[in-house]
mmCIF file of N, CA and C in Angstrom:
data_model
loop_
_atom_site.group_PDB
_atom_site.id
_atom_site.type_symbol
_atom_site.label_atom_id
_atom_site.label_comp_id
_atom_site.label_asym_id
_atom_site.label_seq_id
_atom_site.Cartn_x
_atom_site.Cartn_y
_atom_site.Cartn_z
ATOM 1 N N MET A 289 -28.216 -2.064 -1.430
ATOM 2 C CA MET A 289 -29.198 -1.541 -2.350
ATOM 3 C C MET A 289 -30.540 -1.344 -1.644
ATOM 4 N N VAL A 290 -30.903 -2.312 -0.803
ATOM 5 C CA VAL A 290 -32.192 -2.225 -0.109
ATOM 6 C C VAL A 290 -32.194 -1.042 0.853
ATOM 7 N N LEU A 291 -31.105 -0.878 1.608
ATOM 8 C CA LEU A 291 -31.034 0.239 2.543
ATOM 9 C C LEU A 291 -31.049 1.576 1.804
ATOM 10 N N SER A 292 -30.376 1.645 0.692
ATOM 11 C CA SER A 292 -30.398 2.870 -0.120
ATOM 12 C C SER A 292 -31.811 3.180 -0.595
ATOM 13 N N LEU A 293 -32.540 2.163 -0.993
ATOM 14 C CA LEU A 293 -33.919 2.360 -1.433
ATOM 15 C C LEU A 293 -34.798 2.840 -0.272
ATOM 16 N N VAL A 294 -34.627 2.271 0.907
ATOM 17 C CA VAL A 294 -35.408 2.685 2.080
ATOM 18 C C VAL A 294 -35.113 4.143 2.423
ATOM 19 N N VAL A 295 -33.834 4.506 2.440
ATOM 20 C CA VAL A 295 -33.458 5.890 2.739
ATOM 21 C C VAL A 295 -34.024 6.838 1.687
ATOM 22 N N PHE A 296 -33.940 6.453 0.430
ATOM 23 C CA PHE A 296 -34.487 7.277 -0.637
ATOM 24 C C PHE A 296 -35.993 7.461 -0.473
ATOM 25 N N LEU A 297 -36.701 6.363 -0.178
ATOM 26 C CA LEU A 297 -38.160 6.444 -0.022
ATOM 27 C C LEU A 297 -38.565 7.247 1.214
ATOM 28 N N LEU A 298 -37.780 7.210 2.277
ATOM 29 C CA LEU A 298 -38.055 8.048 3.446
ATOM 30 C C LEU A 298 -37.691 9.508 3.192
ATOM 31 N N GLY A 299 -36.744 9.722 2.305
ATOM 32 C CA GLY A 299 -36.328 11.087 1.998
ATOM 33 C C GLY A 299 -37.351 11.851 1.172
ATOM 34 N N ILE A 300 -38.109 11.154 0.348
ATOM 35 C CA ILE A 300 -39.113 11.828 -0.489
ATOM 36 C C ILE A 300 -40.177 12.510 0.364
ATOM 37 N N PRO A 301 -40.843 11.809 1.293
ATOM 38 C CA PRO A 301 -41.828 12.510 2.120
ATOM 39 C C PRO A 301 -41.202 13.581 3.007
ATOM 40 N N SER A 302 -39.978 13.348 3.444
ATOM 41 C CA SER A 302 -39.308 14.346 4.276
ATOM 42 C C SER A 302 -39.114 15.654 3.520
ATOM 43 N N SER A 303 -38.662 15.556 2.290
ATOM 44 C CA SER A 303 -38.445 16.776 1.514
ATOM 45 C C SER A 303 -39.761 17.407 1.078
ATOM 46 N N LEU A 304 -40.741 16.589 0.753
ATOM 47 C CA LEU A 304 -42.032 17.140 0.341
ATOM 48 C C LEU A 304 -42.798 17.754 1.512
ATOM 49 N N SER A 305 -42.463 17.342 2.756
ATOM 50 C CA SER A 305 -43.168 17.904 3.910
ATOM 51 C C SER A 305 -42.812 19.366 4.140
ATOM 52 N N LEU A 306 -41.750 19.838 3.505
ATOM 53 C CA LEU A 306 -41.403 21.255 3.599
ATOM 54 C C LEU A 306 -42.066 22.062 2.490
ATOM 55 N N GLY A 307 -42.784 21.389 1.621
ATOM 56 C CA GLY A 307 -43.428 22.052 0.499
ATOM 57 C C GLY A 307 -44.884 21.675 0.386
ATOM 58 N N ILE A 308 -45.200 20.886 -0.636
ATOM 59 C CA ILE A 308 -46.605 20.610 -0.946
ATOM 60 C C ILE A 308 -47.286 19.701 0.076
ATOM 61 N N TRP A 309 -46.519 18.928 0.855
ATOM 62 C CA TRP A 309 -47.132 18.080 1.883
ATOM 63 C C TRP A 309 -47.057 18.717 3.272
ATOM 64 N N SER A 310 -46.899 20.018 3.344
ATOM 65 C CA SER A 310 -46.740 20.682 4.644
ATOM 66 C C SER A 310 -47.988 20.575 5.521
ATOM 67 N N GLY A 311 -49.121 20.268 4.956
ATOM 68 C CA GLY A 311 -50.342 20.131 5.743
ATOM 69 C C GLY A 311 -50.503 18.786 6.428
ATOM 70 N N TYR A 312 -49.751 17.784 5.990
ATOM 71 C CA TYR A 312 -49.853 16.450 6.597
ATOM 72 C C TYR A 312 -49.097 16.413 7.916
ATOM 73 N N LYS A 313 -49.721 15.873 8.939
ATOM 74 C CA LYS A 313 -49.126 15.820 10.274
ATOM 75 C C LYS A 313 -49.106 14.386 10.789
ATOM 76 N N ILE A 314 -48.058 14.050 11.537
ATOM 77 C CA ILE A 314 -47.955 12.783 12.255
ATOM 78 C C ILE A 314 -47.734 13.158 13.716
ATOM 79 N N PHE A 315 -48.687 12.795 14.561
ATOM 80 C CA PHE A 315 -48.635 13.148 15.987
ATOM 81 C C PHE A 315 -48.430 14.652 16.181
ATOM 82 N N GLY A 316 -49.066 15.445 15.360
ATOM 83 C CA GLY A 316 -49.008 16.896 15.484
ATOM 84 C C GLY A 316 -47.762 17.539 14.901
ATOM 85 N N LYS A 317 -46.929 16.776 14.243
ATOM 86 C CA LYS A 317 -45.704 17.315 13.653
ATOM 87 C C LYS A 317 -45.702 17.017 12.162
ATOM 88 N N GLY A 318 -45.014 17.858 11.409
ATOM 89 C CA GLY A 318 -44.830 17.579 9.992
ATOM 90 C C GLY A 318 -43.975 16.331 9.827
ATOM 91 N N ILE A 319 -43.947 15.773 8.645
ATOM 92 C CA ILE A 319 -43.208 14.527 8.415
ATOM 93 C C ILE A 319 -41.723 14.714 8.708
ATOM 94 N N PHE A 320 -41.154 15.805 8.238
ATOM 95 C CA PHE A 320 -39.737 16.076 8.480
ATOM 96 C C PHE A 320 -39.466 16.225 9.967
ATOM 97 N N ASP A 321 -40.306 16.997 10.660
ATOM 98 C CA ASP A 321 -40.123 17.203 12.098
ATOM 99 C C ASP A 321 -40.312 15.902 12.874
ATOM 100 N N PHE A 322 -41.258 15.066 12.461
ATOM 101 C CA PHE A 322 -41.481 13.791 13.124
ATOM 102 C C PHE A 322 -40.267 12.874 12.966
ATOM 103 N N LEU A 323 -39.718 12.772 11.757
ATOM 104 C CA LEU A 323 -38.544 11.933 11.542
ATOM 105 C C LEU A 323 -37.319 12.484 12.265
ATOM 106 N N ASP A 324 -37.206 13.813 12.352
ATOM 107 C CA ASP A 324 -36.125 14.428 13.111
ATOM 108 C C ASP A 324 -36.257 14.083 14.589
ATOM 109 N N TYR A 325 -37.459 14.194 15.131
ATOM 110 C CA TYR A 325 -37.706 13.843 16.528
ATOM 111 C C TYR A 325 -37.421 12.366 16.768
ATOM 112 N N LEU A 326 -37.872 11.519 15.873
ATOM 113 C CA LEU A 326 -37.688 10.077 16.009
ATOM 114 C C LEU A 326 -36.204 9.711 16.038
ATOM 115 N N SER A 327 -35.443 10.277 15.131
ATOM 116 C CA SER A 327 -34.021 9.933 15.075
ATOM 117 C C SER A 327 -33.234 10.545 16.231
ATOM 118 N N SER A 328 -33.505 11.798 16.571
ATOM 119 C CA SER A 328 -32.737 12.476 17.617
ATOM 120 C C SER A 328 -33.085 12.008 19.020
ATOM 121 N N ASN A 329 -34.352 11.851 19.300
ATOM 122 C CA ASN A 329 -34.773 11.576 20.671
ATOM 123 C C ASN A 329 -35.012 10.109 20.978
ATOM 124 N N LEU A 330 -35.108 9.265 19.963
ATOM 125 C CA LEU A 330 -35.333 7.841 20.222
ATOM 126 C C LEU A 330 -34.204 6.962 19.696
ATOM 127 N N MET A 331 -33.911 7.080 18.408
ATOM 128 C CA MET A 331 -32.949 6.158 17.804
ATOM 129 C C MET A 331 -31.520 6.356 18.325
ATOM 130 N N LEU A 332 -31.068 7.599 18.447
ATOM 131 C CA LEU A 332 -29.704 7.830 18.926
ATOM 132 C C LEU A 332 -29.501 7.337 20.357
ATOM 133 N N PRO A 333 -30.374 7.674 21.318
ATOM 134 C CA PRO A 333 -30.169 7.131 22.663
ATOM 135 C C PRO A 333 -30.296 5.608 22.730
ATOM 136 N N LEU A 334 -31.233 5.026 22.003
ATOM 137 C CA LEU A 334 -31.361 3.566 22.010
ATOM 138 C C LEU A 334 -30.114 2.908 21.418
ATOM 139 N N GLY A 335 -29.566 3.495 20.377
ATOM 140 C CA GLY A 335 -28.317 2.987 19.811
ATOM 141 C C GLY A 335 -27.161 3.109 20.785
ATOM 142 N N GLY A 336 -27.105 4.208 21.529
ATOM 143 C CA GLY A 336 -26.058 4.386 22.536
ATOM 144 C C GLY A 336 -26.155 3.364 23.649
ATOM 145 N N ILE A 337 -27.366 3.087 24.103
ATOM 146 C CA ILE A 337 -27.559 2.064 25.130
ATOM 147 C C ILE A 337 -27.131 0.705 24.592
ATOM 148 N N ALA A 338 -27.522 0.386 23.377
ATOM 149 C CA ALA A 338 -27.166 -0.904 22.789
ATOM 150 C C ALA A 338 -25.657 -1.048 22.645
ATOM 151 N N ILE A 339 -24.979 -0.007 22.195
ATOM 152 C CA ILE A 339 -23.524 -0.066 22.036
ATOM 153 C C ILE A 339 -22.841 -0.232 23.384
ATOM 154 N N SER A 340 -23.279 0.522 24.376
ATOM 155 C CA SER A 340 -22.678 0.427 25.705
ATOM 156 C C SER A 340 -22.854 -0.962 26.300
ATOM 157 N N LEU A 341 -24.054 -1.518 26.198
ATOM 158 C CA LEU A 341 -24.297 -2.859 26.725
ATOM 159 C C LEU A 341 -23.523 -3.910 25.937
ATOM 160 N N PHE A 342 -23.429 -3.736 24.634
ATOM 161 C CA PHE A 342 -22.688 -4.685 23.804
ATOM 162 C C PHE A 342 -21.215 -4.692 24.169
ATOM 163 N N VAL A 343 -20.637 -3.510 24.315
ATOM 164 C CA VAL A 343 -19.220 -3.436 24.676
ATOM 165 C C VAL A 343 -19.004 -3.960 26.096
ATOM 166 N N GLY A 344 -19.873 -3.569 27.022
ATOM 167 C CA GLY A 344 -19.693 -3.956 28.418
ATOM 168 C C GLY A 344 -19.897 -5.427 28.694
ATOM 169 N N TRP A 345 -20.817 -6.069 28.008
ATOM 170 C CA TRP A 345 -21.156 -7.447 28.337
ATOM 171 C C TRP A 345 -20.726 -8.471 27.293
ATOM 172 N N VAL A 346 -20.630 -8.090 26.030
ATOM 173 C CA VAL A 346 -20.383 -9.084 24.984
ATOM 174 C C VAL A 346 -18.924 -9.096 24.540
ATOM 175 N N ILE A 347 -18.385 -7.950 24.198
ATOM 176 C CA ILE A 347 -17.034 -7.955 23.636
ATOM 177 C C ILE A 347 -15.986 -7.396 24.585
ATOM 178 N N MET A 348 -16.258 -7.423 25.886
ATOM 179 C CA MET A 348 -15.321 -6.838 26.829
ATOM 180 C C MET A 348 -13.920 -7.461 26.781
ATOM 181 N N PRO A 349 -13.744 -8.783 26.701
ATOM 182 C CA PRO A 349 -12.365 -9.307 26.632
ATOM 183 C C PRO A 349 -11.587 -8.780 25.427
ATOM 184 N N LYS A 350 -12.226 -8.717 24.271
ATOM 185 C CA LYS A 350 -11.544 -8.196 23.084
ATOM 186 C C LYS A 350 -11.264 -6.702 23.248
ATOM 187 N N ALA A 351 -12.221 -5.958 23.816
ATOM 188 C CA ALA A 351 -12.026 -4.525 24.020
ATOM 189 C C ALA A 351 -10.888 -4.276 25.011
ATOM 190 N N MET A 352 -10.802 -5.080 26.068
ATOM 191 C CA MET A 352 -9.720 -4.911 27.035
ATOM 192 C C MET A 352 -8.376 -5.255 26.406
ATOM 193 N N SER A 353 -8.360 -6.253 25.535
ATOM 194 C CA SER A 353 -7.131 -6.605 24.845
ATOM 195 C C SER A 353 -6.652 -5.446 23.975
ATOM 196 N N GLU A 354 -7.586 -4.787 23.300
ATOM 197 C CA GLU A 354 -7.219 -3.639 22.471
ATOM 198 C C GLU A 354 -6.783 -2.457 23.323
ATOM 199 N N ALA A 355 -7.431 -2.265 24.479
ATOM 200 C CA ALA A 355 -7.088 -1.132 25.341
ATOM 201 C C ALA A 355 -5.720 -1.307 25.983
ATOM 202 N N THR A 356 -5.265 -2.540 26.152
ATOM 203 C CA THR A 356 -3.969 -2.797 26.789
ATOM 204 C C THR A 356 -2.894 -3.176 25.783
ATOM 205 N N SER A 357 -3.100 -2.913 24.530
ATOM 206 C CA SER A 357 -2.134 -3.256 23.479
ATOM 207 C C SER A 357 -1.786 -4.733 23.532
ATOM 208 N N ASP A 358 -2.818 -5.574 23.527
ATOM 209 C CA ASP A 358 -2.676 -7.035 23.582
ATOM 210 C C ASP A 358 -1.900 -7.485 24.815
ATOM 211 N N GLY A 359 -2.159 -6.834 25.935
ATOM 212 C CA GLY A 359 -1.529 -7.226 27.190
ATOM 213 C C GLY A 359 -0.156 -6.625 27.401
ATOM 214 N N GLY A 360 0.345 -5.879 26.443
ATOM 215 C CA GLY A 360 1.685 -5.298 26.564
ATOM 216 C C GLY A 360 1.741 -4.108 27.501
ATOM 217 N N VAL A 361 0.679 -3.353 27.575
ATOM 218 C CA VAL A 361 0.617 -2.176 28.438
ATOM 219 C C VAL A 361 -0.560 -2.355 29.377
ATOM 220 N N ALA A 362 -0.318 -2.182 30.659
ATOM 221 C CA ALA A 362 -1.400 -2.332 31.638
ATOM 222 C C ALA A 362 -2.376 -1.169 31.527
ATOM 223 N N PHE A 363 -3.645 -1.469 31.700
ATOM 224 C CA PHE A 363 -4.687 -0.438 31.682
ATOM 225 C C PHE A 363 -5.172 -0.280 33.117
ATOM 226 N N PRO A 364 -4.715 0.760 33.813
ATOM 227 C CA PRO A 364 -4.999 0.862 35.245
ATOM 228 C C PRO A 364 -6.475 1.093 35.579
ATOM 229 N N LEU A 365 -7.232 1.620 34.678
ATOM 230 C CA LEU A 365 -8.638 1.912 34.952
ATOM 231 C C LEU A 365 -9.578 0.888 34.332
ATOM 232 N N ALA A 366 -9.109 -0.344 34.167
ATOM 233 C CA ALA A 366 -9.899 -1.367 33.501
ATOM 234 C C ALA A 366 -11.202 -1.649 34.240
ATOM 235 N N ARG A 367 -11.153 -1.784 35.544
ATOM 236 C CA ARG A 367 -12.373 -2.080 36.302
ATOM 237 C C ARG A 367 -13.357 -0.905 36.270
ATOM 238 N N VAL A 368 -12.821 0.298 36.306
ATOM 239 C CA VAL A 368 -13.684 1.484 36.231
ATOM 240 C C VAL A 368 -14.350 1.550 34.869
ATOM 241 N N TRP A 369 -13.581 1.317 33.819
ATOM 242 C CA TRP A 369 -14.118 1.346 32.463
ATOM 243 C C TRP A 369 -15.188 0.278 32.276
ATOM 244 N N LEU A 370 -14.951 -0.897 32.834
ATOM 245 C CA LEU A 370 -15.920 -1.983 32.766
ATOM 246 C C LEU A 370 -17.222 -1.591 33.468
ATOM 247 N N ALA A 371 -17.111 -1.014 34.664
ATOM 248 C CA ALA A 371 -18.307 -0.599 35.407
ATOM 249 C C ALA A 371 -19.064 0.499 34.672
ATOM 250 N N ILE A 372 -18.346 1.425 34.075
ATOM 251 C CA ILE A 372 -19.008 2.503 33.333
ATOM 252 C C ILE A 372 -19.734 1.944 32.121
ATOM 253 N N CYS A 373 -19.082 1.062 31.368
ATOM 254 C CA CYS A 373 -19.723 0.487 30.179
ATOM 255 C C CYS A 373 -20.921 -0.374 30.533
ATOM 256 N N ARG A 374 -20.845 -1.084 31.637
ATOM 257 C CA ARG A 374 -21.926 -2.004 31.989
ATOM 258 C C ARG A 374 -23.084 -1.340 32.710
ATOM 259 N N TYR A 375 -22.796 -0.370 33.573
ATOM 260 C CA TYR A 375 -23.847 0.154 34.447
ATOM 261 C C TYR A 375 -24.105 1.657 34.293
ATOM 262 N N VAL A 376 -23.062 2.457 34.362
ATOM 263 C CA VAL A 376 -23.236 3.914 34.404
ATOM 264 C C VAL A 376 -23.729 4.464 33.074
ATOM 265 N N ALA A 377 -23.063 4.106 31.986
ATOM 266 C CA ALA A 377 -23.436 4.659 30.677
ATOM 267 C C ALA A 377 -24.862 4.286 30.258
ATOM 268 N N PRO A 378 -25.291 3.020 30.382
ATOM 269 C CA PRO A 378 -26.674 2.726 29.996
ATOM 270 C C PRO A 378 -27.713 3.481 30.830
ATOM 271 N N ILE A 379 -27.452 3.621 32.125
ATOM 272 C CA ILE A 379 -28.395 4.355 32.983
ATOM 273 C C ILE A 379 -28.407 5.830 32.611
ATOM 274 N N ALA A 380 -27.237 6.409 32.366
ATOM 275 C CA ALA A 380 -27.171 7.829 31.994
ATOM 276 C C ALA A 380 -27.842 8.073 30.646
ATOM 277 N N ILE A 381 -27.622 7.187 29.694
ATOM 278 C CA ILE A 381 -28.236 7.353 28.374
ATOM 279 C C ILE A 381 -29.741 7.139 28.465
ATOM 280 N N ALA A 382 -30.181 6.201 29.302
ATOM 281 C CA ALA A 382 -31.625 5.996 29.501
ATOM 282 C C ALA A 382 -32.258 7.234 30.120
ATOM 283 N N TRP A 383 -31.536 7.896 31.018
ATOM 284 C CA TRP A 383 -32.039 9.138 31.620
ATOM 285 C C TRP A 383 -32.178 10.219 30.546
ATOM 286 N N ILE A 384 -31.197 10.307 29.668
ATOM 287 C CA ILE A 384 -31.267 11.268 28.557
ATOM 288 C C ILE A 384 -32.438 10.927 27.641
ATOM 289 N N LEU A 385 -32.636 9.637 27.366
ATOM 290 C CA LEU A 385 -33.738 9.199 26.537
ATOM 291 C C LEU A 385 -35.074 9.609 27.162
ATOM 292 N N LEU A 386 -35.251 9.336 28.436
ATOM 293 C CA LEU A 386 -36.526 9.658 29.101
ATOM 294 C C LEU A 386 -36.735 11.164 29.237
ATOM 295 N N SER A 387 -35.673 11.928 29.439
ATOM 296 C CA SER A 387 -35.841 13.381 29.552
ATOM 297 C C SER A 387 -36.147 14.007 28.191
ATOM 298 N N GLY A 388 -35.755 13.347 27.096
ATOM 299 C CA GLY A 388 -36.032 13.864 25.758
ATOM 300 C C GLY A 388 -37.445 13.583 25.271
ATOM 301 N N LEU A 389 -38.140 12.672 25.945
ATOM 302 C CA LEU A 389 -39.500 12.358 25.540
ATOM 303 C C LEU A 389 -40.403 13.405 26.095
#
């Protein structure tokens, strides 16, 4: 309920920024454009980095168990996948984040 209320309250200024609140600016952008920039260029890459680090460092044993069908099928690229989740993906996503700013 709380999250629904927050989304609803953020949606009101977003929709009004295309109409009667079109003159209001945040960092030189309309409210809708600012929230679009915030979600696309900041929140999505930060979420991707967090997911990659979480999978690579926190839940890797469970993820490997799922990838190998609980040990029944060998996963030949396990070490490569681990390295990508831990090092390559966060660096690549951080590069995307910095290039989007």
